[in-house]
One Martini backbone bead per residue (centre of mass of N, CA, C, O) as a GRO file, in nm:
protein
  222
    1MET     BB    1  -1.778  -1.723   1.090
    2ALA     BB    2  -1.565  -1.550   0.873
    3GLY     BB    3  -1.413  -1.521   0.622
    4LYS     BB    4  -1.162  -1.495   0.463
    5PRO     BB    5  -0.985  -1.276   0.309
    6LYS     BB    6  -0.974  -1.101  -0.029
    7LEU     BB    7  -0.774  -1.092  -0.259
    8HIS     BB    8  -0.721  -0.815  -0.536
    9TYR     BB    9  -0.429  -0.904  -0.745
   10THR     BB   10  -0.156  -0.922  -0.858
   11LYS     BB   11   0.113  -1.146  -0.876
   12GLY     BB   12   0.239  -0.924  -0.711
   13ARG     BB   13   0.313  -0.665  -0.520
   14GLY     BB   14   0.265  -0.333  -0.485
   15LYS     BB   15   0.028  -0.242  -0.292
   16MET     BB   16  -0.048  -0.503  -0.153
   17GLU     BB   17   0.184  -0.611   0.004
   18SER     BB   18   0.111  -0.420   0.300
   19ILE     BB   19  -0.133  -0.610   0.325
   20ARG     BB   20   0.014  -0.881   0.354
   21TRP     BB   21   0.165  -0.814   0.597
   22LEU     BB   22  -0.029  -0.712   0.807
   23LEU     BB   23  -0.209  -0.991   0.810
   24ALA     BB   24   0.038  -1.158   0.874
   25ALA     BB   25   0.126  -1.023   1.136
   26ALA     BB   26  -0.200  -1.066   1.254
   27GLY     BB   27  -0.267  -1.376   1.175
   28VAL     BB   28  -0.405  -1.345   0.898
   29GLU     BB   29  -0.579  -1.554   0.694
   30PHE     BB   30  -0.553  -1.530   0.303
   31GLU     BB   31  -0.661  -1.479   0.017
   32GLU     BB   32  -0.627  -1.504  -0.363
   33GLU     BB   33  -0.729  -1.311  -0.661
   34PHE     BB   34  -0.583  -1.298  -0.981
   35ILE     BB   35  -0.476  -1.058  -1.208
   36GLU     BB   36  -0.390  -1.204  -1.545
   37THR     BB   37  -0.612  -1.000  -1.702
   38LYS     BB   38  -0.773  -0.754  -1.844
   39GLU     BB   39  -1.058  -0.913  -1.827
   40ASP     BB   40  -1.023  -0.937  -1.504
   41LEU     BB   41  -1.063  -0.644  -1.450
   42GLU     BB   42  -1.326  -0.596  -1.614
   43LYS     BB   43  -1.501  -0.757  -1.437
   44LEU     BB   44  -1.464  -0.602  -1.166
   45ARG     BB   45  -1.585  -0.342  -1.292
   46ASN     BB   46  -1.860  -0.463  -1.430
   47ASP     BB   47  -1.943  -0.554  -1.105
   48GLY     BB   48  -1.909  -0.292  -0.917
   49VAL     BB   49  -1.641  -0.326  -0.665
   50LEU     BB   50  -1.499  -0.066  -0.786
   51LEU     BB   51  -1.528   0.241  -0.695
   52PHE     BB   52  -1.239   0.358  -0.849
   53GLN     BB   53  -1.139   0.134  -1.055
   54GLN     BB   54  -0.953  -0.018  -0.844
   55VAL     BB   55  -0.650  -0.148  -0.724
   56PRO     BB   56  -0.692  -0.266  -0.461
   57MET     BB   57  -0.887  -0.545  -0.335
   58VAL     BB   58  -1.083  -0.631  -0.001
   59GLU     BB   59  -1.242  -0.871   0.104
   60MET     BB   60  -1.442  -0.772   0.428
   61ASP     BB   61  -1.677  -0.776   0.641
   62GLY     BB   62  -1.875  -0.744   0.385
   63MET     BB   63  -1.656  -0.563   0.228
   64MET     BB   64  -1.519  -0.369  -0.069
   65MET     BB   65  -1.220  -0.286  -0.035
   66VAL     BB   66  -1.041   0.022  -0.113
   67GLN     BB   67  -0.759   0.173  -0.070
   68THR     BB   68  -0.493   0.109   0.088
   69ARG     BB   69  -0.513   0.312   0.348
   70ALA     BB   70  -0.763   0.208   0.432
   71ILE     BB   71  -0.716  -0.087   0.462
   72LEU     BB   72  -0.486  -0.054   0.680
   73SER     BB   73  -0.625   0.118   0.874
   74TYR     BB   74  -0.856  -0.122   0.944
   75ILE     BB   75  -0.639  -0.388   1.005
   76ALA     BB   76  -0.507  -0.213   1.235
   77ALA     BB   77  -0.760  -0.179   1.433
   78LYS     BB   78  -0.866  -0.467   1.432
   79TYR     BB   79  -0.569  -0.572   1.546
   80ASN     BB   80  -0.406  -0.394   1.730
   81LEU     BB   81  -0.200  -0.177   1.543
   82TYR     BB   82  -0.301   0.159   1.637
   83GLY     BB   83  -0.275   0.220   1.903
   84LYS     BB   84  -0.434   0.372   2.217
   85ASP     BB   85  -0.441   0.661   2.095
   86LEU     BB   86  -0.432   0.950   1.899
   87LYS     BB   87  -0.130   0.993   1.924
   88GLU     BB   88  -0.025   0.747   1.834
   89ARG     BB   89  -0.166   0.734   1.573
   90ALA     BB   90  -0.016   1.001   1.462
   91TRP     BB   91   0.285   0.845   1.478
   92ILE     BB   92   0.181   0.621   1.271
   93ASP     BB   93   0.118   0.765   1.047
   94MET     BB   94   0.394   0.924   0.991
   95TYR     BB   95   0.574   0.651   0.967
   96VAL     BB   96   0.386   0.540   0.732
   97GLU     BB   97   0.438   0.771   0.515
   98GLY     BB   98   0.732   0.737   0.498
   99THR     BB   99   0.770   0.476   0.410
  100THR     BB  100   0.579   0.487   0.167
  101ASP     BB  101   0.756   0.685   0.002
  102LEU     BB  102   0.995   0.492  -0.033
  103MET     BB  103   0.860   0.248  -0.139
  104GLY     BB  104   0.753   0.401  -0.406
  105MET     BB  105   0.991   0.445  -0.525
  106ILE     BB  106   1.081   0.150  -0.553
  107MET     BB  107   0.863   0.025  -0.712
  108TYR     BB  108   0.880   0.221  -0.975
  109LEU     BB  109   1.166   0.141  -1.097
  110PRO     BB  110   1.106  -0.095  -1.296
  111PHE     BB  111   0.920   0.120  -1.475
  112GLN     BB  112   1.161   0.252  -1.577
  113PRO     BB  113   1.385   0.377  -1.773
  114ALA     BB  114   1.690   0.303  -1.806
  115ASP     BB  115   1.826   0.566  -1.839
  116THR     BB  116   1.723   0.611  -1.511
  117LYS     BB  117   1.754   0.430  -1.290
  118GLU     BB  118   2.049   0.481  -1.168
  119LYS     BB  119   1.968   0.752  -1.044
  120ASN     BB  120   1.713   0.646  -0.895
  121LEU     BB  121   1.873   0.464  -0.702
  122ALA     BB  122   2.041   0.667  -0.581
  123LEU     BB  123   1.808   0.839  -0.456
  124ILE     BB  124   1.703   0.627  -0.279
  125ILE     BB  125   1.945   0.583  -0.115
  126GLU     BB  126   1.976   0.891  -0.020
  127ARG     BB  127   1.713   0.906   0.122
  128ALA     BB  128   1.717   0.650   0.312
  129THR     BB  129   1.995   0.764   0.463
  130THR     BB  130   1.902   1.104   0.503
  131ARG     BB  131   1.563   1.092   0.571
  132TYR     BB  132   1.450   0.816   0.696
  133PHE     BB  133   1.628   0.637   0.865
  134PRO     BB  134   1.700   0.851   1.093
  135VAL     BB  135   1.425   0.877   1.198
  136TYR     BB  136   1.421   0.576   1.338
  137GLU     BB  137   1.656   0.574   1.483
  138LYS     BB  138   1.590   0.811   1.690
  139ALA     BB  139   1.355   0.684   1.792
  140LEU     BB  140   1.483   0.450   1.934
  141LYS     BB  141   1.694   0.617   2.095
  142ASP     BB  142   1.463   0.811   2.271
  143HIS     BB  143   1.294   0.566   2.385
  144GLY     BB  144   1.455   0.268   2.419
  145GLN     BB  145   1.256   0.077   2.244
  146ASP     BB  146   1.139  -0.199   2.039
  147TYR     BB  147   0.941   0.045   1.926
  148LEU     BB  148   0.799   0.292   1.794
  149VAL     BB  149   0.514   0.278   1.947
  150GLY     BB  150   0.425   0.195   2.276
  151ASN     BB  151   0.580  -0.069   2.330
  152LYS     BB  152   0.449  -0.181   2.043
  153LEU     BB  153   0.328  -0.361   1.809
  154SER     BB  154   0.279  -0.179   1.474
  155TRP     BB  155   0.217  -0.064   1.171
  156ALA     BB  156   0.495   0.089   1.178
  157ASP     BB  157   0.700  -0.171   1.215
  158VAL     BB  158   0.592  -0.340   0.967
  159HIS     BB  159   0.662  -0.120   0.760
  160LEU     BB  160   0.972  -0.089   0.818
  161LEU     BB  161   1.055  -0.368   0.755
  162GLU     BB  162   0.965  -0.357   0.452
  163ALA     BB  163   1.158  -0.110   0.376
  164ILE     BB  164   1.420  -0.238   0.436
  165LEU     BB  165   1.408  -0.467   0.238
  166MET     BB  166   1.383  -0.334   0.000
  167ALA     BB  167   1.653  -0.131   0.037
  168GLU     BB  168   1.820  -0.423   0.037
  169GLU     BB  169   1.789  -0.488  -0.264
  170CYS     BB  170   1.918  -0.225  -0.350
  171LYS     BB  171   2.109  -0.245  -0.084
  172ALA     BB  172   2.261  -0.448   0.139
  173ASP     BB  173   2.419  -0.181   0.348
  174VAL     BB  174   2.216   0.038   0.400
  175LEU     BB  175   2.238  -0.002   0.747
  176SER     BB  176   2.538   0.051   0.836
  177ALA     BB  177   2.471   0.341   1.016
  178PHE     BB  178   2.231   0.162   1.163
  179PRO     BB  179   2.217  -0.032   1.463
  180LEU     BB  180   1.898  -0.003   1.551
  181LEU     BB  181   1.780  -0.126   1.297
  182GLN     BB  182   1.904  -0.375   1.285
  183ALA     BB  183   1.782  -0.474   1.516
  184PHE     BB  184   1.493  -0.429   1.465
  185LYS     BB  185   1.501  -0.642   1.244
  186GLY     BB  186   1.550  -0.869   1.379
  187ARG     BB  187   1.309  -0.853   1.607
  188ILE     BB  188   1.065  -0.835   1.404
  189SER     BB  189   1.137  -1.089   1.216
  190ASN     BB  190   1.093  -1.298   1.503
  191ILE     BB  191   0.820  -1.284   1.480
  192PRO     BB  192   0.615  -1.545   1.433
  193THR     BB  193   0.429  -1.394   1.204
  194ILE     BB  194   0.674  -1.292   1.016
  195LYS     BB  195   0.866  -1.519   0.982
  196LYS     BB  196   0.659  -1.692   0.830
  197PHE     BB  197   0.622  -1.457   0.584
  198LEU     BB  198   0.982  -1.508   0.551
  199GLN     BB  199   0.922  -1.764   0.411
  200PRO     BB  200   0.912  -1.993   0.213
  201GLY     BB  201   0.597  -2.017   0.077
  202SER     BB  202   0.466  -1.769   0.108
  203GLN     BB  203   0.250  -1.481   0.060
  204ARG     BB  204   0.510  -1.347  -0.064
  205LYS     BB  205   0.665  -1.119  -0.311
  206PRO     BB  206   0.863  -1.086  -0.551
  207PRO     BB  207   1.050  -0.917  -0.683
  208THR     BB  208   1.042  -0.711  -0.974
  209ASP     BB  209   1.043  -0.790  -1.290
  210GLU     BB  210   1.008  -0.793  -1.646
  211LYS     BB  211   0.800  -0.963  -1.670
  212PHE     BB  212   0.589  -0.851  -1.467
  213VAL     BB  213   0.567  -0.562  -1.604
  214ALA     BB  214   0.447  -0.659  -1.861
  215VAL     BB  215   0.204  -0.778  -1.727
  216VAL     BB  216   0.105  -0.490  -1.609
  217ARG     BB  217   0.078  -0.341  -1.884
  218LYS     BB  218  -0.117  -0.514  -2.011
  219ILE     BB  219  -0.350  -0.496  -1.789
  220PHE     BB  220  -0.314  -0.135  -1.763
  221ASN     BB  221  -0.235   0.000  -2.015
  222ILE     BB  222   0.116   0.099  -1.983
   0.00000   0.00000   0.00000
């Protein structure tokens, strides 16, 4: 029996959060080793386990895996969350890339100068409601199924729920014009493994605050 995956990252969301989400959705228990100081990061770099000197890094199946996208696609394929054929995989990839773009905007918002935050927050809401969420609303409407691809839970669904919840932290009623996405959110949130991850005390991380921004700047020298 292989050990649990071990996640190496800071004690916040960042790029590791989608990896936590996907593992949790697959019902996979994982351990975390937090990078809390610049020295912790330097040690990983000096140990030669970071292929490109960067985190996230996940120890899994005898590999030291880096690059968020590579880690996520490996987990999705391993736990049958990546479609049944190449076409389904392509659709999953397209949907995931869309939510990744939206989540990236939200992820970097706390790190931006105070005088641009309001403008960038407005842009996030505008993009979410005019560019991204209409695509997923239409996808659910067009095929009339519970999931985005192949009428089966996939990485695309997990990623979309994560993006929805992040967008709602920016604006609580961001889904007001998207009834199918509201229903989707309810369905996916109630899948037992995901429901467990959404409970207090899970390994899900809270939204990034100023205190955490300061810690990240110190660790990564930014």
